[in-house]
mmCIF file of C-alpha atoms and ligand atoms in Angstrom:
data_model
loop_
_atom_site.group_PDB
_atom_site.id
_atom_site.type_symbol
_atom_site.label_atom_id
_atom_site.label_comp_id
_atom_site.label_asym_id
_atom_site.label_seq_id
_atom_site.Cartn_x
_atom_site.Cartn_y
_atom_site.Cartn_z
ATOM 1 C CA MET A 20 -25.552 15.641 4.642
ATOM 2 C CA LYS A 21 -23.526 15.823 7.785
ATOM 3 C CA LEU A 22 -20.015 14.621 7.225
ATOM 4 C CA CYS A 23 -17.985 12.579 9.824
ATOM 5 C CA LEU A 24 -15.070 13.805 11.651
ATOM 6 C CA PRO A 25 -12.395 12.839 11.449
ATOM 7 C CA ARG A 26 -12.669 11.697 7.787
ATOM 8 C CA ILE A 27 -10.420 10.782 4.946
ATOM 9 C CA GLU A 28 -11.557 12.383 1.548
ATOM 10 C CA ILE A 29 -10.629 10.351 -1.398
ATOM 11 C CA SER A 30 -10.629 11.601 -4.911
ATOM 12 C CA LEU A 31 -11.522 8.661 -7.207
ATOM 13 C CA SER A 32 -11.009 10.677 -10.331
ATOM 14 C CA LYS A 33 -7.511 11.765 -9.357
ATOM 15 C CA ILE A 34 -6.792 8.133 -8.730
ATOM 16 C CA GLN A 35 -8.166 6.902 -11.822
ATOM 17 C CA GLU A 36 -6.181 9.669 -13.774
ATOM 18 C CA ASN A 37 -2.930 8.567 -11.905
ATOM 19 C CA ALA A 38 -3.783 5.016 -13.087
ATOM 20 C CA ARG A 39 -4.324 6.054 -16.510
ATOM 21 C CA LEU A 40 -1.090 7.961 -16.962
ATOM 22 C CA LEU A 41 0.920 5.276 -15.352
ATOM 23 C CA CYS A 42 -0.671 2.652 -17.514
ATOM 24 C CA ASN A 43 0.191 4.735 -20.672
ATOM 25 C CA PHE A 44 3.835 5.385 -19.413
ATOM 26 C CA TYR A 45 4.552 1.806 -18.579
ATOM 27 C CA GLY A 46 2.358 0.331 -21.379
ATOM 28 C CA GLN A 47 4.520 1.988 -23.957
ATOM 29 C CA LYS A 48 7.424 -0.045 -22.627
ATOM 30 C CA GLY A 49 5.497 -3.128 -22.728
ATOM 31 C CA ILE A 50 4.788 -3.273 -19.004
ATOM 32 C CA SER A 51 1.384 -4.155 -17.674
ATOM 33 C CA LEU A 52 0.156 -3.080 -14.225
ATOM 34 C CA MET A 53 -1.192 -4.529 -11.247
ATOM 35 C CA GLY A 54 -2.815 -1.851 -9.161
ATOM 36 C CA VAL A 55 -1.884 -2.657 -5.430
ATOM 37 C CA SER A 56 -4.943 -1.931 -3.055
ATOM 38 C CA LYS A 57 -3.449 -2.896 0.309
ATOM 39 C CA ALA A 58 -3.042 0.737 1.589
ATOM 40 C CA VAL A 59 -6.698 1.272 1.085
ATOM 41 C CA LEU A 60 -7.828 -2.146 2.348
ATOM 42 C CA GLY A 61 -9.027 -3.148 -0.845
ATOM 43 C CA GLU A 62 -11.620 -0.639 -0.990
ATOM 44 C CA PRO A 63 -13.700 -1.641 -4.062
ATOM 45 C CA ALA A 64 -14.393 2.001 -5.340
ATOM 46 C CA ILE A 65 -10.593 2.677 -5.437
ATOM 47 C CA ALA A 66 -9.995 -0.610 -7.136
ATOM 48 C CA GLN A 67 -12.648 0.206 -9.546
ATOM 49 C CA ALA A 68 -11.053 3.622 -10.419
ATOM 50 C CA MET A 69 -7.619 1.942 -10.860
ATOM 51 C CA ILE A 70 -9.414 -0.654 -13.415
ATOM 52 C CA ALA A 71 -11.249 2.338 -15.185
ATOM 53 C CA GLY A 72 -7.625 3.818 -15.444
ATOM 54 C CA GLY A 73 -6.459 0.679 -17.274
ATOM 55 C CA VAL A 74 -4.862 -1.692 -14.724
ATOM 56 C CA GLN A 75 -5.368 -5.313 -15.706
ATOM 57 C CA PHE A 76 -4.954 -6.774 -12.265
ATOM 58 C CA ILE A 77 -5.701 -5.729 -8.749
ATOM 59 C CA ALA A 78 -3.004 -7.067 -6.143
ATOM 60 C CA ASP A 79 -3.416 -6.968 -2.317
ATOM 61 C CA SER A 80 -1.558 -8.600 0.457
ATOM 62 C CA ARG A 81 -4.483 -9.544 2.494
ATOM 63 C CA ILE A 82 -7.025 -12.317 1.749
ATOM 64 C CA GLU A 83 -9.755 -10.383 3.573
ATOM 65 C CA ASN A 84 -9.251 -7.384 1.157
ATOM 66 C CA ILE A 85 -9.463 -9.810 -1.893
ATOM 67 C CA LYS A 86 -12.584 -11.233 -0.528
ATOM 68 C CA ARG A 87 -14.146 -7.839 -0.019
ATOM 69 C CA MET A 88 -13.261 -6.912 -3.664
ATOM 70 C CA ARG A 89 -14.554 -10.270 -4.938
ATOM 71 C CA GLN A 90 -17.920 -9.822 -3.199
ATOM 72 C CA ALA A 91 -18.195 -6.230 -4.595
ATOM 73 C CA GLY A 92 -17.901 -7.711 -7.943
ATOM 74 C CA ILE A 93 -14.532 -6.397 -9.081
ATOM 75 C CA SER A 94 -13.885 -7.898 -12.572
ATOM 76 C CA ALA A 95 -10.131 -7.632 -12.948
ATOM 77 C CA GLN A 96 -7.994 -10.683 -12.047
ATOM 78 C CA LEU A 97 -7.239 -10.572 -8.244
ATOM 79 C CA VAL A 98 -3.669 -11.195 -7.162
ATOM 80 C CA LEU A 99 -2.591 -12.170 -3.652
ATOM 81 C CA LEU A 100 0.832 -10.721 -2.650
ATOM 82 C CA ARG A 101 1.363 -12.591 0.447
ATOM 83 C CA THR A 102 0.441 -16.186 1.104
ATOM 84 C CA ALA A 103 0.277 -18.325 4.302
ATOM 85 C CA PRO A 104 -0.207 -22.188 4.479
ATOM 86 C CA SER A 105 -3.111 -21.695 6.846
ATOM 87 C CA GLN A 106 -4.975 -19.692 4.207
ATOM 88 C CA ALA A 107 -4.481 -22.030 1.339
ATOM 89 C CA GLU A 108 -8.071 -23.109 1.030
ATOM 90 C CA ALA A 109 -9.428 -19.322 0.999
ATOM 91 C CA ILE A 110 -6.694 -18.447 -1.503
ATOM 92 C CA VAL A 111 -7.697 -21.066 -4.062
ATOM 93 C CA LYS A 112 -11.294 -20.034 -3.627
ATOM 94 C CA ASN A 113 -10.853 -16.342 -3.874
ATOM 95 C CA VAL A 114 -7.590 -15.421 -5.756
ATOM 96 C CA ASP A 115 -6.691 -15.884 -9.408
ATOM 97 C CA ILE A 116 -2.811 -15.599 -9.001
ATOM 98 C CA SER A 117 -0.776 -15.747 -5.807
ATOM 99 C CA LEU A 118 2.899 -14.912 -5.152
ATOM 100 C CA ASN A 119 4.769 -17.670 -3.416
ATOM 101 C CA THR A 120 8.243 -18.556 -2.040
ATOM 102 C CA GLU A 121 7.472 -21.690 -0.090
ATOM 103 C CA LEU A 122 7.047 -25.339 -1.340
ATOM 104 C CA LYS A 123 4.851 -26.212 1.799
ATOM 105 C CA THR A 124 2.348 -23.498 0.953
ATOM 106 C CA LEU A 125 2.395 -24.368 -2.775
ATOM 107 C CA GLU A 126 1.723 -27.924 -1.743
ATOM 108 C CA LYS A 127 -1.350 -26.853 0.172
ATOM 109 C CA LEU A 128 -2.616 -24.706 -2.501
ATOM 110 C CA SER A 129 -2.209 -27.600 -4.990
ATOM 111 C CA TYR A 130 -4.304 -29.797 -2.466
ATOM 112 C CA HIS A 131 -7.066 -27.294 -2.458
ATOM 113 C CA ALA A 132 -7.054 -26.545 -5.985
ATOM 114 C CA LYS A 133 -7.477 -30.209 -6.846
ATOM 115 C CA ASP A 134 -10.124 -30.362 -4.216
ATOM 116 C CA GLN A 135 -11.948 -27.336 -5.677
ATOM 117 C CA GLY A 136 -11.553 -28.602 -9.258
ATOM 118 C CA LYS A 137 -9.470 -25.469 -10.128
ATOM 119 C CA ILE A 138 -6.190 -24.527 -11.471
ATOM 120 C CA HIS A 139 -4.567 -22.026 -9.343
ATOM 121 C CA LYS A 140 -1.847 -19.710 -10.907
ATOM 122 C CA VAL A 141 1.311 -18.769 -9.094
ATOM 123 C CA ILE A 142 4.065 -16.354 -9.487
ATOM 124 C CA ILE A 143 7.317 -17.368 -7.794
ATOM 125 C CA MET A 144 9.256 -14.533 -6.090
ATOM 126 C CA VAL A 145 12.927 -14.480 -6.359
ATOM 127 C CA GLU A 146 15.293 -12.905 -3.640
ATOM 128 C CA LEU A 147 17.440 -10.014 -5.303
ATOM 129 C CA GLY A 148 18.911 -8.450 -2.173
ATOM 130 C CA ASP A 149 16.146 -6.735 -0.241
ATOM 131 C CA LEU A 150 15.895 -9.528 2.059
ATOM 132 C CA ARG A 151 12.050 -9.905 2.326
ATOM 133 C CA GLU A 152 10.445 -12.570 0.397
ATOM 134 C CA GLY A 153 12.057 -14.666 -2.267
ATOM 135 C CA VAL A 154 13.762 -18.011 -3.340
ATOM 136 C CA LEU A 155 17.375 -17.628 -3.682
ATOM 137 C CA PRO A 156 18.564 -17.297 -7.213
ATOM 138 C CA CYS A 157 20.776 -20.562 -6.836
ATOM 139 C CA ASP A 158 17.632 -22.579 -5.865
ATOM 140 C CA LEU A 159 15.340 -21.183 -8.355
ATOM 141 C CA VAL A 160 15.357 -23.684 -11.194
ATOM 142 C CA GLN A 161 15.001 -26.572 -8.714
ATOM 143 C CA PHE A 162 12.242 -24.693 -6.938
ATOM 144 C CA VAL A 163 10.304 -24.115 -10.255
ATOM 145 C CA ARG A 164 10.846 -27.689 -11.296
ATOM 146 C CA LYS A 165 9.317 -29.020 -7.976
ATOM 147 C CA THR A 166 6.416 -26.519 -8.456
ATOM 148 C CA LEU A 167 5.632 -27.634 -12.032
ATOM 149 C CA LEU A 168 5.196 -31.150 -10.594
ATOM 150 C CA LEU A 169 2.238 -30.036 -8.259
ATOM 151 C CA PRO A 170 -1.202 -30.960 -9.723
ATOM 152 C CA ASN A 171 -3.559 -28.008 -10.407
ATOM 153 C CA ILE A 172 -0.972 -25.466 -10.065
ATOM 154 C CA LYS A 173 0.219 -23.239 -12.944
ATOM 155 C CA VAL A 174 3.458 -21.271 -12.803
ATOM 156 C CA THR A 175 2.424 -18.135 -14.617
ATOM 157 C CA GLY A 176 5.395 -16.039 -13.833
ATOM 158 C CA ILE A 177 8.292 -15.096 -11.870
ATOM 159 C CA GLY A 178 8.797 -11.896 -9.796
ATOM 160 C CA CYS A 179 10.837 -9.915 -7.388
ATOM 161 C CA ASN A 180 10.330 -7.190 -4.833
ATOM 162 C CA LEU A 181 12.942 -4.434 -3.857
ATOM 163 C CA ALA A 182 12.895 -1.310 -1.862
ATOM 164 C CA CYS A 183 10.623 -2.605 0.689
ATOM 165 C CA TYR A 184 12.640 -4.080 3.742
ATOM 166 C CA GLY A 185 16.184 -3.541 2.800
ATOM 167 C CA GLY A 186 15.672 -0.305 0.855
ATOM 168 C CA VAL A 187 17.485 -1.797 -2.139
ATOM 169 C CA LYS A 188 17.126 0.121 -5.286
ATOM 170 C CA PRO A 189 15.916 -1.469 -8.540
ATOM 171 C CA ASN A 190 18.728 -0.862 -11.042
ATOM 172 C CA LYS A 191 20.078 -2.307 -14.381
ATOM 173 C CA ARG A 192 22.070 -4.823 -12.265
ATOM 174 C CA ASN A 193 19.340 -6.536 -10.357
ATOM 175 C CA MET A 194 16.772 -6.064 -13.010
ATOM 176 C CA ASN A 195 19.059 -7.744 -15.573
ATOM 177 C CA MET A 196 19.694 -10.505 -13.125
ATOM 178 C CA LEU A 197 15.864 -11.098 -13.033
ATOM 179 C CA SER A 198 15.750 -11.224 -16.777
ATOM 180 C CA GLU A 199 18.634 -13.689 -16.939
ATOM 181 C CA LEU A 200 17.070 -15.973 -14.253
ATOM 182 C CA VAL A 201 13.768 -15.948 -16.352
ATOM 183 C CA ASN A 202 15.819 -16.989 -19.486
ATOM 184 C CA ILE A 203 17.505 -19.664 -17.543
ATOM 185 C CA VAL A 204 14.353 -21.152 -15.961
ATOM 186 C CA GLN A 205 12.485 -20.974 -19.443
ATOM 187 C CA SER A 206 15.373 -22.792 -21.283
ATOM 188 C CA GLU A 207 16.089 -25.372 -18.788
ATOM 189 C CA LEU A 208 12.641 -26.350 -17.843
ATOM 190 C CA GLY A 209 11.196 -25.656 -21.457
ATOM 191 C CA ILE A 210 8.420 -23.501 -20.288
ATOM 192 C CA LYS A 211 7.203 -20.102 -21.254
ATOM 193 C CA LEU A 212 6.331 -17.665 -18.388
ATOM 194 C CA GLU A 213 3.601 -15.216 -19.113
ATOM 195 C CA ILE A 214 4.309 -12.717 -16.357
ATOM 196 C CA VAL A 215 7.825 -11.343 -15.295
ATOM 197 C CA SER A 216 6.843 -9.033 -12.473
ATOM 198 C CA GLY A 217 9.820 -6.642 -11.855
ATOM 199 C CA GLY A 218 8.716 -4.831 -8.821
ATOM 200 C CA ASN A 219 6.773 -1.919 -7.604
ATOM 201 C CA SER A 220 6.536 1.966 -7.313
ATOM 202 C CA ALA A 221 10.340 2.047 -6.768
ATOM 203 C CA ASN A 222 10.996 0.892 -10.376
ATOM 204 C CA TYR A 223 9.970 4.213 -11.985
ATOM 205 C CA GLU A 224 13.548 5.642 -12.199
ATOM 206 C CA TRP A 225 14.889 2.457 -13.674
ATOM 207 C CA ALA A 226 11.854 2.200 -16.150
ATOM 208 C CA ASN A 227 12.282 5.888 -17.091
ATOM 209 C CA SER A 228 16.112 5.671 -17.586
ATOM 210 C CA GLY A 229 15.649 4.479 -21.264
ATOM 211 C CA GLN A 230 17.725 1.338 -20.763
ATOM 212 C CA SER A 231 16.541 -1.989 -21.900
ATOM 213 C CA ILE A 232 13.665 -3.427 -19.686
ATOM 214 C CA GLY A 233 14.834 -7.053 -20.598
ATOM 215 C CA GLU A 234 12.102 -9.517 -20.058
ATOM 216 C CA ILE A 235 10.238 -7.630 -17.507
ATOM 217 C CA ASN A 236 6.543 -7.148 -18.657
ATOM 218 C CA ASN A 237 4.767 -6.379 -15.338
ATOM 219 C CA LEU A 238 5.000 -4.267 -12.250
ATOM 220 C CA ARG A 239 2.855 -4.000 -8.976
ATOM 221 C CA ILE A 240 2.079 -0.368 -8.358
ATOM 222 C CA GLY A 241 0.404 0.993 -5.320
ATOM 223 C CA GLU A 242 1.809 4.270 -3.852
ATOM 224 C CA SER A 243 2.589 5.708 -7.404
ATOM 225 C CA ILE A 244 -1.286 5.414 -8.221
ATOM 226 C CA LEU A 245 -2.428 6.419 -4.965
ATOM 227 C CA LEU A 246 -0.109 9.266 -4.038
ATOM 228 C CA GLY A 247 1.492 10.281 -7.447
ATOM 229 C CA CYS A 248 5.167 9.635 -6.412
ATOM 230 C CA GLU A 249 7.855 7.084 -7.020
ATOM 231 C CA THR A 250 9.355 5.573 -3.918
ATOM 232 C CA VAL A 251 13.251 5.607 -4.460
ATOM 233 C CA GLY A 252 13.248 9.198 -3.363
ATOM 234 C CA ARG A 253 9.484 9.864 -3.020
ATOM 235 C CA GLN A 254 9.747 12.393 -5.937
ATOM 236 C CA ALA A 255 6.517 13.450 -7.572
ATOM 237 C CA ILE A 256 5.912 11.843 -11.002
ATOM 238 C CA PRO A 257 5.225 14.441 -13.529
ATOM 239 C CA GLY A 258 1.663 14.885 -14.375
ATOM 240 C CA LEU A 259 0.400 12.823 -11.578
ATOM 241 C CA HIS A 260 -1.866 14.046 -8.655
ATOM 242 C CA GLN A 261 -0.356 14.124 -5.142
ATOM 243 C CA HIS A 262 -3.344 15.323 -3.328
ATOM 244 C CA THR A 263 -5.511 12.374 -3.849
ATOM 245 C CA PHE A 264 -6.303 11.881 -0.062
ATOM 246 C CA GLN A 265 -6.975 14.420 2.596
ATOM 247 C CA LEU A 266 -7.466 13.700 6.240
ATOM 248 C CA VAL A 267 -9.907 16.276 7.937
ATOM 249 C CA ALA A 268 -10.136 16.734 11.597
ATOM 250 C CA GLU A 269 -12.063 19.018 14.117
ATOM 251 C CA VAL A 270 -10.441 21.695 16.409
ATOM 252 C CA ILE A 271 -11.658 20.992 19.938
ATOM 253 C CA GLU A 272 -9.625 23.462 21.820
ATOM 254 C CA ALA A 273 -7.922 26.682 20.694
ATOM 255 C CA LYS A 274 -6.107 28.854 23.414
ATOM 256 C CA GLU A 275 -3.149 30.911 24.050
ATOM 257 C CA LYS A 276 -0.854 28.899 26.051
ATOM 258 C CA ALA A 277 2.898 28.747 27.149
ATOM 259 C CA SER A 278 5.124 26.682 24.958
ATOM 260 C CA LEU A 279 6.839 25.155 27.746
ATOM 261 C CA PRO A 280 5.032 22.656 30.016
ATOM 262 C CA PHE A 281 5.261 23.623 33.743
ATOM 263 C CA GLY A 282 5.659 21.229 36.562
ATOM 264 C CA GLU A 283 7.960 18.379 37.431
ATOM 265 C CA ILE A 284 8.562 16.327 34.095
ATOM 266 C CA CYS A 285 8.159 12.623 33.763
ATOM 267 C CA GLN A 286 7.545 10.316 31.022
ATOM 268 C CA ASP A 287 4.680 11.122 28.473
ATOM 269 C CA ALA A 288 1.891 8.795 27.400
ATOM 270 C CA PHE A 289 4.255 6.635 25.254
ATOM 271 C CA GLY A 290 7.075 6.382 27.684
ATOM 272 C CA ASP A 291 9.296 9.121 26.228
ATOM 273 C CA ILE A 292 10.856 12.178 28.197
ATOM 274 C CA PRO A 293 9.817 15.080 26.041
ATOM 275 C CA LYS A 294 11.846 18.055 25.366
ATOM 276 C CA PHE A 295 10.474 21.431 24.486
ATOM 277 C CA LYS A 296 11.749 24.820 23.065
ATOM 278 C CA ASP A 297 10.650 28.061 24.935
ATOM 279 C CA ARG A 298 8.794 30.278 22.189
ATOM 280 C CA GLY A 299 6.692 32.216 24.605
ATOM 281 C CA ILE A 300 2.847 32.420 24.649
ATOM 282 C CA ARG A 301 1.572 30.990 21.424
ATOM 283 C CA GLN A 302 -1.829 30.003 20.060
ATOM 284 C CA ARG A 303 -2.210 26.224 20.408
ATOM 285 C CA SER A 304 -4.954 24.173 19.001
ATOM 286 C CA ILE A 305 -6.071 20.567 19.753
ATOM 287 C CA VAL A 306 -7.576 18.479 17.013
ATOM 288 C CA ALA A 307 -9.771 15.488 17.605
ATOM 289 C CA LEU A 308 -7.310 12.973 15.962
ATOM 290 C CA GLY A 309 -4.483 11.003 17.368
ATOM 291 C CA ARG A 310 -2.406 7.861 17.160
ATOM 292 C CA GLN A 311 -5.264 5.684 17.351
ATOM 293 C CA ASP A 312 -6.426 7.201 14.122
ATOM 294 C CA VAL A 313 -3.308 7.840 12.062
ATOM 295 C CA LEU A 314 0.460 7.421 12.110
ATOM 296 C CA THR A 315 0.941 11.095 12.976
ATOM 297 C CA ALA A 316 4.467 11.157 11.539
ATOM 298 C CA GLY A 317 2.822 10.472 8.217
ATOM 299 C CA LEU A 318 0.582 13.745 8.433
ATOM 300 C CA LYS A 319 1.576 16.740 6.279
ATOM 301 C CA SER A 320 0.237 19.934 7.571
ATOM 302 C CA GLU A 321 -0.048 23.386 5.855
ATOM 303 C CA ARG A 322 3.289 25.067 6.517
ATOM 304 C CA SER A 323 1.570 27.693 8.635
ATOM 305 C CA LEU A 324 0.236 25.050 11.146
ATOM 306 C CA GLU A 325 2.992 23.030 12.849
ATOM 307 C CA ILE A 326 2.156 19.690 14.418
ATOM 308 C CA LEU A 327 3.880 19.886 17.870
ATOM 309 C CA GLY A 328 2.946 16.420 19.135
ATOM 310 C CA ALA A 329 0.332 13.741 19.437
ATOM 311 C CA SER A 330 -1.105 11.415 22.111
ATOM 312 C CA SER A 331 -3.677 8.721 21.296
ATOM 313 C CA ASP A 332 -6.499 10.938 20.736
ATOM 314 C CA HIS A 333 -5.185 14.450 20.560
ATOM 315 C CA ILE A 334 -2.908 16.288 18.083
ATOM 316 C CA ILE A 335 -1.439 19.449 19.420
ATOM 317 C CA LEU A 336 -0.785 22.188 16.791
ATOM 318 C CA ASP A 337 0.923 25.640 17.021
ATOM 319 C CA SER A 338 -1.590 27.679 15.198
ATOM 320 C CA GLU A 339 0.128 31.087 15.989
ATOM 321 C CA ASN A 340 0.504 31.876 12.356
ATOM 322 C CA HIS A 341 -3.011 30.526 11.230
ATOM 323 C CA PRO A 342 -5.288 31.165 14.087
ATOM 324 C CA LEU A 343 -8.032 28.589 14.494
ATOM 325 C CA GLN A 344 -11.328 28.491 16.313
ATOM 326 C CA ILE A 345 -13.193 25.658 18.028
ATOM 327 C CA GLY A 346 -15.217 23.613 15.545
ATOM 328 C CA ASP A 347 -12.802 24.443 12.497
ATOM 329 C CA GLU A 348 -11.913 21.898 10.202
ATOM 330 C CA VAL A 349 -8.048 21.284 9.592
ATOM 331 C CA ASN A 350 -6.971 19.365 6.635
ATOM 332 C CA PHE A 351 -3.753 17.204 6.405
ATOM 333 C CA GLY A 352 -2.018 15.564 3.445
ATOM 334 C CA LEU A 353 -0.862 11.975 3.904
ATOM 335 C CA ASP A 354 2.359 10.034 3.167
ATOM 336 C CA TYR A 355 2.041 6.141 2.577
ATOM 337 C CA GLY A 356 2.300 5.324 6.331
ATOM 338 C CA GLY A 357 -0.390 8.072 7.108
ATOM 339 C CA LEU A 358 -2.663 6.702 4.412
ATOM 340 C CA LEU A 359 -2.283 3.195 5.535
ATOM 341 C CA SER A 360 -2.980 3.860 9.056
ATOM 342 C CA ALA A 361 -5.812 6.335 8.385
ATOM 343 C CA MET A 362 -7.558 3.857 6.059
ATOM 344 C CA THR A 363 -7.186 1.026 8.779
ATOM 345 C CA SER A 364 -8.616 3.155 11.708
ATOM 346 C CA PRO A 365 -12.331 2.429 12.386
ATOM 347 C CA PHE A 366 -12.732 5.921 13.700
ATOM 348 C CA VAL A 367 -11.928 7.550 10.427
ATOM 349 C CA GLY A 368 -14.784 7.958 7.999
ATOM 350 C CA LYS A 369 -14.096 7.322 4.432
ATOM 351 C CA GLU A 370 -15.575 9.889 1.977
ATOM 352 C CA PHE A 371 -15.388 9.945 -1.786
ATOM 353 C CA VAL A 372 -15.209 13.554 -3.017
ATOM 354 C CA GLY A 373 -17.009 14.487 -6.198
ATOM 355 C CA ARG A 374 -19.436 11.818 -5.711
ATOM 356 C CA GLN A 375 -22.260 11.578 -3.048
ATOM 357 C CA ARG A 376 -21.001 8.440 -1.323
ATOM 358 C CA VAL A 377 -20.063 8.480 2.372
ATOM 359 C CA VAL A 378 -18.959 5.521 4.370
ATOM 360 C CA ALA A 379 -19.544 5.965 8.171
ATOM 361 C CA PRO A 380 -16.772 4.675 10.472
ATOM 362 C CA ILE A 381 -16.986 0.960 11.108
ATOM 363 C CA ILE A 382 -16.951 -0.260 14.770
ATOM 364 C CA PRO A 383 -14.016 -2.561 15.013
ATOM 365 C CA ALA A 384 -14.751 -6.339 14.724
ATOM 366 C CA PRO A 385 -13.272 -8.231 17.622
ATOM 367 C CA ILE A 386 -9.846 -9.682 16.550
ATOM 368 C CA GLY A 387 -10.212 -13.127 15.029
ATOM 369 C CA VAL A 388 -13.739 -12.797 13.788
ATOM 370 C CA GLU A 389 -13.970 -14.067 10.151
ATOM 371 C CA LEU A 390 -14.724 -11.222 7.803
ATOM 372 C CA ASN A 391 -17.267 -12.845 5.524
HETATM 373 C C1 PLP B 425 3.220 -3.552 -1.256
HETATM 374 C C2 PLP B 425 3.758 -4.309 -2.460
HETATM 375 C C3 PLP B 425 3.592 -3.789 -3.703
HETATM 376 C C4 PLP B 425 3.293 -2.332 -4.048
HETATM 377 O O1 PLP B 425 4.306 -1.423 -3.558
HETATM 378 P P1 PLP B 425 4.146 0.131 -3.744
HETATM 379 O O2 PLP B 425 5.513 0.695 -3.367
HETATM 380 O O3 PLP B 425 2.934 0.612 -3.182
HETATM 381 O O4 PLP B 425 4.053 0.289 -5.381
HETATM 382 C C5 PLP B 425 4.173 -4.605 -4.813
HETATM 383 N N1 PLP B 425 4.527 -5.820 -4.591
HETATM 384 C C6 PLP B 425 4.450 -6.363 -3.346
HETATM 385 C C7 PLP B 425 4.955 -7.822 -3.174
HETATM 386 C C8 PLP B 425 4.106 -5.603 -2.191
HETATM 387 O O5 PLP B 425 3.947 -6.307 -1.041
#
C-alpha cells in the first residue's frame, strides 16, 4: 500500500502502554484519570487505546470531537472541558459531564437537559491562580448553591486547571487550597462531591512528591499519555514512551547552495527581516512540509539535520552532515504544539503503525459547516 506524504505515524500500542502505566501510578494514589483527546482531535482509535490502558473517562475541549467519538461508539464517559452557551443543546445531547464556570451556561444546560429528559452532570472549575477558567474561591459556595437549584443538573465535582495560561505550577499550597474548598462546599451545602479533579499533566511532580493528595481523586491527562512527559519542565516520565508520534515528509529538492541569501534583503513571507550566518556552501534540502501542515517550531529533527527555516509549504534543512536525496523520507518528532497542529492539518495523513489502517488526508470542510 502506498503511504501518504506528509503523514503522521501514530503508535497505538505505545499510547495504550503510557495510559496503562499512568493509570497504575495515579491509581495507587486513589486518583482516576480522564484521558484528554483534544490534541488528536478526538481520534476514536486513540481514545480507544487510552481506554484499553485503563482510563475511565475521555475528555475533550471540542464538542465536534466528542460527537466524533460518540458516533464511533466510544464506551467511556465523555467529558467536555470547555462549554459555550450557544452549544448547550448539543452538549446535553452528546456529553456525560461538562466543566463549567458560568451560571448563564449552566442555566442553558439545565433548560436543555429538562427538554431532553436527561440529568446533565457538571464539574465546577475554581480559579487558583493560572487565570484561565474558574470561579473565584470567594464566590464558590454561592455559585454551587445556585447551581444546585437548577433542574436536571447534577453537581458531580469540583476541579481546577493550572499551568495552561499563567504557567502556575501545581504545588502543595494550591492543591491543599482545592481540598479545603471541597470540604467547605461539602459541609456548607451538605453534599458529597464524587469527583475532585486536581489538574492535568503538570500535576505529576506534585503527585510524585509523596505528600498528601488531600481530597483530590481525579486528573485530566493529555500530554503525559500522548508524549510521555510531565509539563512543568517537560521531563520524560520514567518508563513511558516519548516517540509515540512521528511526522514523515518527502525531500523535494537537495542541492549544494550558499548559506547566505544573495540580493537585496526585504521582508520574508511572514513579514520578518531574516538574518543568516555565513557557513559557506552546504547541502540544503527542502521537504514538502510547511507552516500550513505543522507548527514548525514544534518539530524535533535528528541532530544531524538542522531546520533552517520554514515558509507555508517548504521546510529548509541543512543536510550537510546527513546528505539527503530527492524522494527520501525525513522523520520528525513532535512536541505538543507540533502534534496539535499536525493532527489538525487536512494535508497530513494519519497512519497507525503496527496495524494496517491508513486514514487519507481529509479535504478541509468550509468553516461553519456543521460536522455531523
Ligand atoms: C487540555 C486540558 C487538559 C489536559 O492537559 P494536558 O497538559 O494535556 O494533560 C486538562 N484540563 C483542561 C481543562 C484542559 O483544557
